Amino acid sequence: MSRPQHFGWFLARGFGPQGWGYPSLDWDYDWTRPEIYQEAARTLEQAGFDLVIIEDAPSLGSAETIDLRVRHAFGGPKHDPLLLAPYLFQATRHLGVVPTVNPAASLPYTSARQFATLQHLSGHRLGLNVVTDTGSARHFSDAPQLGHDAAYDRAEEWLDGIRSLWRSWDDGALVRDRATDVFADGSKLRPVQHRGEHYAFDGPLNALPFVDGEPAIVSPGGSGRGLGFAGTNSDVQLALAPLTEDSVRAYRAKIHAAATAAGRRAEDVKILFAIQPVITSSAEEADRIVAASAHPDDAALVQIARKQSSDLETDLTGLDLDRPLDPSIFGEHVSEGSIRRLIGDRGPDAPLRAHLAALARTGRISDRSGFVGTAEEFADLIEELGDWGNDGVLLWGDFHPVTLHRTLDELVPVLRRRGILRREYVDGGLRANLHAF
């Protein structure tokens, strides 16, 4: 039997218009109401998934690209995923829920108290996807926008401050002795006085300490600074890299090296590679889809350019498809990983058309050129990743029930028969299940 791996779902559209742009919109779910998300969360828990990560971007972007982001709902509107989390906890018993949080958007004390509250309400199933988006900085203050590495420095200070508050109740501080009528021992609460480069606050935190551990920290990012942040701080790394043996092993080695350099164990960080599979009923159907993607027309390329413009907060739609793409058009706030995903290894002289066409093309799971294939072929890929030491994968898509069932209906039974996907959860919340195997 194969080694089990961890599975998560990356809610790529965030708390936004689920199903927009697809025929499934006519199921008439209301994306502003909790029911669609609760139904999807129950499906993931029934499937044995560890967690759902809810993408977010608090900003609609720059003035130049707002219309691009909202016209087709690629970049907005989006509601706050932290406020959606309680509804998902209410609908499930084991699934970890990981809203995206931005250190620029809230102060450490407020964040520590809110997160502690959700950790207790959920039975220790909260995770936090910590992002360093700097493009939204103007919404929170008039301070100058930070650069890429400086934003990670701020995130590290923010997270260190939150952890110091969570840990401000020493062992034995919580007494709860009804015989003596003592609830807590105030002499065992540490004051916490933080005076840093970005934040200043005092403790202790007015919230209970945790029974089954702190909220799990999740991080994305492929830059050297981002990988270092993950090794030092994260329980889960959202990994984006080519799924070749050399690439997977090299990526994992960088995270593990950063973890051990920070005094942690390599296995403290679960690395989950993000994949967006297209599960087909037959190999013939997969071949047809791949062949059709090889020759995208200009309308298809423009659609991809719209989405990339939203993701990169840079308007690509007015550029000449047949001229080289100048990387200097991207601002400093645009992540290196996002730019690499667009440009790939095609070099500076490749026209924009080539970059967009490469994103349009799909490939077959069976020959490892892409992610279109049958459930059995996808399970073969997961087993191969396991042979390379992989911890698991994040499937990628919106949270419309049609999307989940199209992906999971045939896949879950195959993965379970092979022993790759869990059938049961353990007690203790998200952290316990992440380290159950």
Short mmCIF file of C-alpha atoms in Angstrom, two decimals:
data_model
loop_
_atom_site.label_atom_id
_atom_site.label_comp_id
_atom_site.label_asym_id
_atom_site.label_seq_id
_atom_site.Cartn_x
_atom_site.Cartn_y
_atom_site.Cartn_z
CA MET A 1 0.00 0.00 0.00
CA SER A 2 1.24 3.50 -0.82
CA ARG A 3 2.31 6.03 1.79
CA PRO A 4 -0.55 8.41 2.75
CA GLN A 5 -0.19 12.08 1.87
CA HIS A 6 -1.90 15.25 3.03
CA PHE A 7 -4.49 16.92 0.82
CA GLY A 8 -5.77 20.46 0.88
CA TRP A 9 -7.89 22.71 -1.30
CA PHE A 10 -6.75 26.19 -2.30
CA LEU A 11 -9.84 28.34 -2.75
CA ALA A 12 -8.29 30.35 -5.56
CA ARG A 13 -11.14 32.84 -6.02
CA GLY A 14 -11.21 33.65 -2.31
CA PHE A 15 -14.43 34.74 -0.65
CA GLY A 16 -15.68 35.99 -4.01
CA PRO A 17 -18.12 35.17 -6.84
CA GLN A 18 -17.91 31.38 -6.95
CA GLY A 19 -18.77 29.98 -10.39
CA TRP A 20 -18.62 33.32 -12.20
CA GLY A 21 -17.81 32.86 -15.87
CA TYR A 22 -18.88 29.19 -15.89
CA PRO A 23 -22.21 27.47 -16.68
CA SER A 24 -22.33 26.26 -13.05
CA LEU A 25 -23.35 29.79 -12.06
CA ASP A 26 -26.90 28.77 -13.04
CA TRP A 27 -27.10 26.57 -9.97
CA ASP A 28 -28.06 29.91 -8.40
CA TYR A 29 -25.89 29.77 -5.30
CA ASP A 30 -25.42 33.14 -3.61
CA TRP A 31 -21.69 33.62 -3.08
CA THR A 32 -22.29 36.26 -0.39
CA ARG A 33 -24.10 33.72 1.81
CA PRO A 34 -22.40 30.94 3.80
CA GLU A 35 -24.34 27.96 2.43
CA ILE A 36 -22.25 27.37 -0.69
CA TYR A 37 -19.02 27.40 1.34
CA GLN A 38 -20.45 25.16 4.05
CA GLU A 39 -21.59 22.60 1.49
CA ALA A 40 -18.15 22.61 -0.12
CA ALA A 41 -16.39 22.33 3.26
CA ARG A 42 -18.46 19.30 4.20
CA THR A 43 -17.54 17.70 0.88
CA LEU A 44 -13.82 18.21 1.57
CA GLU A 45 -14.15 16.74 5.05
CA GLN A 46 -16.03 13.73 3.71
CA ALA A 47 -13.17 13.32 1.24
CA GLY A 48 -10.55 13.32 4.02
CA PHE A 49 -8.85 16.62 3.24
CA ASP A 50 -6.72 18.23 5.93
CA LEU A 51 -7.46 21.87 5.18
CA VAL A 52 -8.89 24.52 2.91
CA ILE A 53 -6.83 27.67 2.31
CA ILE A 54 -8.89 30.74 1.40
CA GLU A 55 -7.03 33.14 -0.89
CA ASP A 56 -7.53 36.85 -0.34
CA ALA A 57 -6.44 40.25 -1.57
CA PRO A 58 -7.83 43.16 0.46
CA SER A 59 -7.18 45.61 -2.34
CA LEU A 60 -8.81 45.99 -5.75
CA GLY A 61 -5.38 47.00 -7.01
CA SER A 62 -4.04 50.07 -8.69
CA ALA A 63 -6.30 52.61 -10.38
CA GLU A 64 -5.03 51.44 -13.77
CA THR A 65 -6.16 47.85 -13.27
CA ILE A 66 -9.29 48.09 -11.10
CA ASP A 67 -11.59 47.70 -14.10
CA LEU A 68 -9.66 44.62 -15.25
CA ARG A 69 -9.95 43.06 -11.82
CA VAL A 70 -13.69 43.58 -11.34
CA ARG A 71 -15.00 43.35 -14.91
CA HIS A 72 -14.68 39.55 -14.97
CA ALA A 73 -14.34 39.06 -11.18
CA PHE A 74 -10.74 37.86 -11.44
CA GLY A 75 -9.44 40.08 -8.65
CA GLY A 76 -12.57 41.23 -6.86
CA PRO A 77 -14.90 41.80 -5.23
CA LYS A 78 -13.79 39.76 -2.21
CA HIS A 79 -15.13 39.64 1.31
CA ASP A 80 -13.02 39.00 4.39
CA PRO A 81 -12.18 35.27 4.69
CA LEU A 82 -11.51 35.56 8.44
CA LEU A 83 -15.21 36.27 8.95
CA LEU A 84 -16.20 33.31 6.78
CA ALA A 85 -14.15 30.87 8.88
CA PRO A 86 -16.67 30.43 11.76
CA TYR A 87 -19.35 29.29 9.32
CA LEU A 88 -17.03 26.62 7.93
CA PHE A 89 -16.06 25.49 11.43
CA GLN A 90 -19.74 25.18 12.30
CA ALA A 91 -20.37 22.95 9.27
CA THR A 92 -17.46 20.55 9.95
CA ARG A 93 -15.72 18.71 12.77
CA HIS A 94 -12.18 18.05 11.53
CA LEU A 95 -11.36 20.18 8.49
CA GLY A 96 -8.73 22.86 9.03
CA VAL A 97 -9.75 26.32 7.79
CA VAL A 98 -6.97 28.69 6.75
CA PRO A 99 -8.00 32.26 5.86
CA THR A 100 -5.39 34.52 4.29
CA VAL A 101 -4.14 37.31 6.56
CA ASN A 102 -1.96 40.33 5.80
CA PRO A 103 0.34 41.75 8.50
CA ALA A 104 -0.14 45.23 7.04
CA ALA A 105 -3.88 45.10 7.67
CA SER A 106 -4.13 44.64 11.45
CA LEU A 107 -2.09 45.20 14.59
CA PRO A 108 -0.50 42.23 16.38
CA TYR A 109 -2.55 42.50 19.58
CA THR A 110 -5.88 42.67 17.75
CA SER A 111 -4.83 39.82 15.46
CA ALA A 112 -3.57 37.64 18.31
CA ARG A 113 -6.85 38.01 20.18
CA GLN A 114 -9.05 37.36 17.15
CA PHE A 115 -7.02 34.32 16.09
CA ALA A 116 -7.00 32.92 19.63
CA THR A 117 -10.77 33.27 19.77
CA LEU A 118 -11.22 31.36 16.50
CA GLN A 119 -8.74 28.70 17.58
CA HIS A 120 -10.84 27.95 20.66
CA LEU A 121 -14.19 28.20 18.87
CA SER A 122 -13.03 25.76 16.19
CA GLY A 123 -11.53 23.10 18.41
CA HIS A 124 -8.00 24.10 17.36
CA ARG A 125 -8.62 23.90 13.61
CA LEU A 126 -7.53 27.40 12.60
CA GLY A 127 -4.65 28.07 10.24
CA LEU A 128 -3.33 31.40 8.97
CA ASN A 129 -2.06 31.90 5.43
CA VAL A 130 0.39 34.75 6.01
CA VAL A 131 0.97 36.84 2.87
CA THR A 132 3.16 39.90 2.40
CA ASP A 133 1.10 41.69 -0.26
CA THR A 134 2.38 45.25 -0.34
CA GLY A 135 0.13 46.54 -3.11
CA SER A 136 -2.68 47.09 -0.60
CA ALA A 137 -0.53 49.16 1.81
CA ARG A 138 -2.24 52.44 0.94
CA HIS A 139 -5.50 51.20 2.41
CA PHE A 140 -4.04 50.89 5.90
CA SER A 141 -1.83 53.97 6.30
CA ASP A 142 0.01 56.65 4.41
CA ALA A 143 3.40 55.08 5.20
CA PRO A 144 5.66 54.37 2.21
CA GLN A 145 5.13 51.00 0.56
CA LEU A 146 7.67 48.39 1.66
CA GLY A 147 9.82 46.43 -0.75
CA HIS A 148 9.68 42.65 -1.14
CA ASP A 149 12.19 41.65 1.54
CA ALA A 150 11.19 44.42 3.93
CA ALA A 151 7.59 43.19 3.80
CA TYR A 152 8.80 39.75 4.92
CA ASP A 153 10.74 41.42 7.74
CA ARG A 154 7.54 43.12 8.88
CA ALA A 155 5.59 39.85 8.63
CA GLU A 156 8.20 38.11 10.76
CA GLU A 157 8.02 40.82 13.43
CA TRP A 158 4.20 40.68 13.33
CA LEU A 159 4.15 36.91 13.74
CA ASP A 160 6.80 36.94 16.48
CA GLY A 161 4.75 39.54 18.33
CA ILE A 162 1.55 37.52 18.02
CA ARG A 163 3.30 34.41 19.30
CA SER A 164 4.72 36.31 22.27
CA LEU A 165 1.15 37.32 23.16
CA TRP A 166 -0.19 33.79 22.72
CA ARG A 167 2.57 32.59 25.06
CA SER A 168 2.10 35.32 27.66
CA TRP A 169 0.20 32.84 29.85
CA ASP A 170 2.88 30.64 31.42
CA ASP A 171 2.30 27.04 32.45
CA GLY A 172 0.11 27.00 35.53
CA ALA A 173 -1.41 30.41 34.89
CA LEU A 174 -4.79 28.88 34.09
CA VAL A 175 -5.90 27.30 37.39
CA ARG A 176 -9.68 26.83 37.20
CA ASP A 177 -9.88 25.45 40.75
CA ARG A 178 -13.49 25.65 41.89
CA ALA A 179 -12.62 24.51 45.42
CA THR A 180 -10.46 27.59 46.02
CA ASP A 181 -12.44 29.82 43.63
CA VAL A 182 -9.26 30.64 41.69
CA PHE A 183 -9.68 30.87 37.94
CA ALA A 184 -6.18 32.08 37.02
CA ASP A 185 -2.89 33.07 38.65
CA GLY A 186 -2.04 36.59 37.52
CA SER A 187 1.55 36.26 38.71
CA LYS A 188 2.14 33.80 35.86
CA LEU A 189 1.04 36.18 33.11
CA ARG A 190 4.00 37.90 31.44
CA PRO A 191 3.58 41.59 30.59
CA VAL A 192 5.15 41.43 27.07
CA GLN A 193 6.61 44.76 25.99
CA HIS A 194 7.29 44.81 22.27
CA ARG A 195 9.09 47.75 20.72
CA GLY A 196 10.11 46.87 17.17
CA GLU A 197 10.75 48.50 13.84
CA HIS A 198 7.13 48.21 12.71
CA TYR A 199 5.03 47.60 15.86
CA ALA A 200 4.84 48.64 19.49
CA PHE A 201 2.44 47.03 21.97
CA ASP A 202 2.16 45.56 25.45
CA GLY A 203 0.62 42.35 26.77
CA PRO A 204 -0.38 40.00 28.24
CA LEU A 205 -3.12 38.80 25.91
CA ASN A 206 -6.69 38.85 27.14
CA ALA A 207 -7.47 35.38 25.77
CA LEU A 208 -7.01 31.84 27.03
CA PRO A 209 -3.88 29.81 26.24
CA PHE A 210 -4.22 26.89 23.85
CA VAL A 211 -4.79 23.25 24.75
CA ASP A 212 -3.84 21.63 21.43
CA GLY A 213 -1.33 24.10 20.07
CA GLU A 214 -1.31 27.43 18.29
CA PRO A 215 -2.98 28.07 14.92
CA ALA A 216 -1.00 26.48 12.09
CA ILE A 217 0.98 28.94 9.97
CA VAL A 218 0.83 28.57 6.18
CA SER A 219 2.92 30.57 3.73
CA PRO A 220 3.27 30.84 -0.06
CA GLY A 221 6.23 32.36 -1.91
CA GLY A 222 9.12 31.02 -3.94
CA SER A 223 11.77 33.71 -3.45
CA GLY A 224 14.80 33.09 -1.27
CA ARG A 225 13.35 35.34 1.42
CA GLY A 226 9.99 33.62 1.15
CA LEU A 227 11.48 30.15 1.50
CA GLY A 228 13.51 31.37 4.47
CA PHE A 229 10.33 32.71 6.09
CA ALA A 230 8.64 29.34 5.60
CA GLY A 231 11.53 27.39 7.08
CA THR A 232 11.59 29.62 10.14
CA ASN A 233 7.88 30.08 10.76
CA SER A 234 5.53 27.85 8.80
CA ASP A 235 3.78 24.57 9.46
CA VAL A 236 2.67 24.29 5.83
CA GLN A 237 4.36 25.68 2.72
CA LEU A 238 2.18 26.28 -0.33
CA ALA A 239 4.66 25.20 -2.99
CA LEU A 240 4.72 26.18 -6.64
CA ALA A 241 7.40 24.38 -8.64
CA PRO A 242 7.72 22.03 -11.63
CA LEU A 243 6.78 18.52 -10.55
CA THR A 244 9.98 16.83 -11.67
CA GLU A 245 12.00 14.76 -9.24
CA ASP A 246 14.96 17.13 -9.28
CA SER A 247 12.76 20.20 -8.81
CA VAL A 248 10.67 18.69 -6.02
CA ARG A 249 13.70 17.42 -4.13
CA ALA A 250 15.57 20.72 -4.56
CA TYR A 251 12.58 22.77 -3.38
CA ARG A 252 12.09 20.57 -0.33
CA ALA A 253 15.81 20.72 0.48
CA LYS A 254 15.72 24.54 0.56
CA ILE A 255 12.77 24.58 2.97
CA HIS A 256 14.33 21.91 5.16
CA ALA A 257 17.67 23.73 5.24
CA ALA A 258 15.92 26.93 6.33
CA ALA A 259 14.02 25.02 9.03
CA THR A 260 17.10 23.38 10.50
CA ALA A 261 19.00 26.69 10.35
CA ALA A 262 16.21 28.15 12.52
CA GLY A 263 16.56 25.32 15.04
CA ARG A 264 13.53 23.38 13.82
CA ARG A 265 13.20 19.87 12.43
CA ALA A 266 12.79 19.39 8.69
CA GLU A 267 9.55 17.48 9.26
CA ASP A 268 8.04 20.44 11.12
CA VAL A 269 7.14 21.97 7.73
CA LYS A 270 4.67 20.10 5.55
CA ILE A 271 5.28 21.01 1.90
CA LEU A 272 2.18 20.82 -0.29
CA PHE A 273 2.59 21.36 -4.03
CA ALA A 274 -0.31 23.21 -5.68
CA ILE A 275 -1.89 21.39 -8.64
CA GLN A 276 -4.99 22.17 -10.70
CA PRO A 277 -5.92 18.84 -12.28
CA VAL A 278 -8.53 18.23 -14.95
CA ILE A 279 -9.91 14.79 -14.16
CA THR A 280 -11.42 13.09 -17.21
CA SER A 281 -13.51 9.97 -17.62
CA SER A 282 -11.11 8.43 -20.15
CA ALA A 283 -7.66 8.78 -21.65
CA GLU A 284 -9.25 9.61 -25.00
CA GLU A 285 -11.10 12.56 -23.50
CA ALA A 286 -7.86 13.78 -21.93
CA ASP A 287 -6.09 13.57 -25.30
CA ARG A 288 -8.85 15.64 -26.92
CA ILE A 289 -8.60 18.41 -24.29
CA VAL A 290 -4.82 18.60 -24.60
CA ALA A 291 -4.91 18.71 -28.40
CA ALA A 292 -7.48 21.52 -28.37
CA SER A 293 -5.29 23.64 -26.08
CA ALA A 294 -2.27 23.55 -28.38
CA HIS A 295 -3.61 26.24 -30.74
CA PRO A 296 -5.37 28.96 -28.75
CA ASP A 297 -6.96 31.74 -30.77
CA ASP A 298 -6.49 35.43 -29.97
CA ALA A 299 -9.73 35.55 -27.98
CA ALA A 300 -8.42 32.82 -25.68
CA LEU A 301 -5.11 34.66 -25.30
CA VAL A 302 -6.89 37.90 -24.40
CA GLN A 303 -8.88 36.05 -21.73
CA ILE A 304 -5.64 34.74 -20.23
CA ALA A 305 -4.13 38.24 -20.44
CA ARG A 306 -7.09 39.58 -18.44
CA LYS A 307 -6.54 37.09 -15.65
CA GLN A 308 -2.79 37.67 -15.63
CA SER A 309 -3.37 41.43 -15.55
CA SER A 310 -5.46 40.94 -12.43
CA ASP A 311 -2.97 38.62 -10.74
CA LEU A 312 0.02 40.79 -11.61
CA GLU A 313 -1.75 44.14 -11.12
CA THR A 314 -0.24 45.11 -14.46
CA ASP A 315 -2.35 45.74 -17.57
CA LEU A 316 -1.24 43.31 -20.27
CA THR A 317 -4.33 43.65 -22.41
CA GLY A 318 -3.14 46.75 -24.26
CA LEU A 319 0.26 45.32 -25.18
CA ASP A 320 1.16 44.04 -28.62
CA LEU A 321 0.89 40.26 -28.59
CA ASP A 322 3.76 39.96 -31.05
CA ARG A 323 6.32 42.14 -29.24
CA PRO A 324 8.67 40.98 -26.45
CA LEU A 325 7.43 41.49 -22.90
CA ASP A 326 9.55 43.99 -20.97
CA PRO A 327 9.87 42.75 -17.33
CA SER A 328 10.38 46.34 -16.17
CA ILE A 329 6.64 46.95 -16.52
CA PHE A 330 6.09 45.01 -13.27
CA GLY A 331 6.23 47.04 -10.06
CA GLU A 332 8.30 46.01 -7.07
CA HIS A 333 5.17 44.81 -5.27
CA VAL A 334 4.60 42.03 -7.85
CA SER A 335 5.88 38.70 -6.56
CA GLU A 336 8.84 37.11 -8.31
CA GLY A 337 6.98 33.80 -8.43
CA SER A 338 4.04 35.34 -10.31
CA ILE A 339 6.36 36.88 -12.89
CA ARG A 340 8.23 33.60 -13.34
CA ARG A 341 4.97 31.75 -13.89
CA LEU A 342 4.16 34.11 -16.75
CA ILE A 343 7.57 34.33 -18.41
CA GLY A 344 8.88 30.84 -17.69
CA ASP A 345 12.16 29.96 -19.37
CA ARG A 346 11.29 31.52 -22.73
CA GLY A 347 13.80 34.35 -22.45
CA PRO A 348 13.55 38.14 -22.86
CA ASP A 349 13.01 38.10 -26.62
CA ALA A 350 9.88 35.95 -26.56
CA PRO A 351 6.70 37.84 -27.55
CA LEU A 352 3.77 38.17 -25.16
CA ARG A 353 1.83 35.78 -27.42
CA ALA A 354 4.30 33.00 -26.59
CA HIS A 355 3.92 33.52 -22.84
CA LEU A 356 0.12 33.53 -22.98
CA ALA A 357 -0.01 30.55 -25.34
CA ALA A 358 2.20 28.61 -22.94
CA LEU A 359 -0.30 29.28 -20.15
CA ALA A 360 -3.14 28.15 -22.41
CA ARG A 361 -1.52 24.82 -23.24
CA THR A 362 -2.33 21.82 -21.13
CA GLY A 363 -0.55 18.50 -20.95
CA ARG A 364 -1.20 14.90 -20.05
CA ILE A 365 -0.66 13.50 -16.59
CA SER A 366 0.38 10.20 -18.12
CA ASP A 367 3.55 11.63 -19.68
CA ARG A 368 4.04 14.26 -16.91
CA SER A 369 3.62 17.14 -19.34
CA GLY A 370 0.57 18.52 -17.51
CA PHE A 371 -2.42 17.73 -15.31
CA VAL A 372 -5.14 16.45 -17.65
CA GLY A 373 -5.96 12.80 -17.19
CA THR A 374 -7.94 10.09 -15.47
CA ALA A 375 -8.20 9.57 -11.72
CA GLU A 376 -5.92 6.55 -12.00
CA GLU A 377 -3.30 8.62 -13.84
CA PHE A 378 -3.47 11.34 -11.21
CA ALA A 379 -3.07 8.76 -8.45
CA ASP A 380 0.04 7.48 -10.25
CA LEU A 381 1.45 11.02 -10.09
CA ILE A 382 0.70 11.34 -6.37
CA GLU A 383 2.38 8.00 -5.69
CA GLU A 384 5.42 9.15 -7.63
CA LEU A 385 5.58 12.35 -5.60
CA GLY A 386 5.40 10.22 -2.47
CA ASP A 387 8.38 8.19 -3.66
CA TRP A 388 10.31 11.49 -3.77
CA GLY A 389 9.42 12.20 -0.14
CA ASN A 390 6.54 14.59 -0.80
CA ASP A 391 4.16 15.49 2.04
CA GLY A 392 1.07 16.18 -0.04
CA VAL A 393 -0.72 18.40 -2.54
CA LEU A 394 -3.10 21.34 -2.68
CA LEU A 395 -5.77 21.05 -5.34
CA TRP A 396 -6.72 24.39 -6.83
CA GLY A 397 -10.06 25.88 -7.82
CA ASP A 398 -13.11 27.79 -6.68
CA PHE A 399 -15.51 26.50 -4.02
CA HIS A 400 -18.51 25.85 -6.20
CA PRO A 401 -19.88 22.35 -5.44
CA VAL A 402 -19.80 21.54 -9.17
CA THR A 403 -16.06 22.25 -9.24
CA LEU A 404 -15.38 20.04 -6.22
CA HIS A 405 -17.45 17.12 -7.43
CA ARG A 406 -16.04 17.30 -10.96
CA THR A 407 -12.57 16.93 -9.44
CA LEU A 408 -13.23 14.59 -6.53
CA ASP A 409 -16.02 12.18 -7.46
CA GLU A 410 -13.78 9.72 -9.29
CA LEU A 411 -10.54 10.74 -7.64
CA VAL A 412 -11.33 10.13 -3.97
CA PRO A 413 -12.20 6.40 -4.31
CA VAL A 414 -9.03 5.75 -6.34
CA LEU A 415 -6.79 7.57 -3.86
CA ARG A 416 -8.37 5.75 -0.93
CA ARG A 417 -8.08 2.33 -2.51
CA ARG A 418 -4.38 2.99 -2.97
CA GLY A 419 -3.93 4.12 0.63
CA ILE A 420 -2.88 7.66 -0.34
CA LEU A 421 -5.83 9.60 1.11
CA ARG A 422 -6.88 9.38 4.75
CA ARG A 423 -10.14 7.75 5.79
CA GLU A 424 -10.12 8.94 9.41
CA TYR A 425 -9.00 11.99 11.35
CA VAL A 426 -7.26 12.10 14.71
CA ASP A 427 -8.27 14.26 17.67
CA GLY A 428 -6.39 17.43 18.46
CA GLY A 429 -7.23 19.75 15.60
CA LEU A 430 -5.36 20.79 12.47
CA ARG A 431 -1.84 20.45 13.85
CA ALA A 432 -2.50 16.92 15.07
CA ASN A 433 -3.81 15.83 11.69
CA LEU A 434 -0.90 17.43 9.84
CA HIS A 435 1.49 15.36 11.91
CA ALA A 436 -0.56 12.16 12.08
CA PHE A 437 1.69 10.73 9.32
#
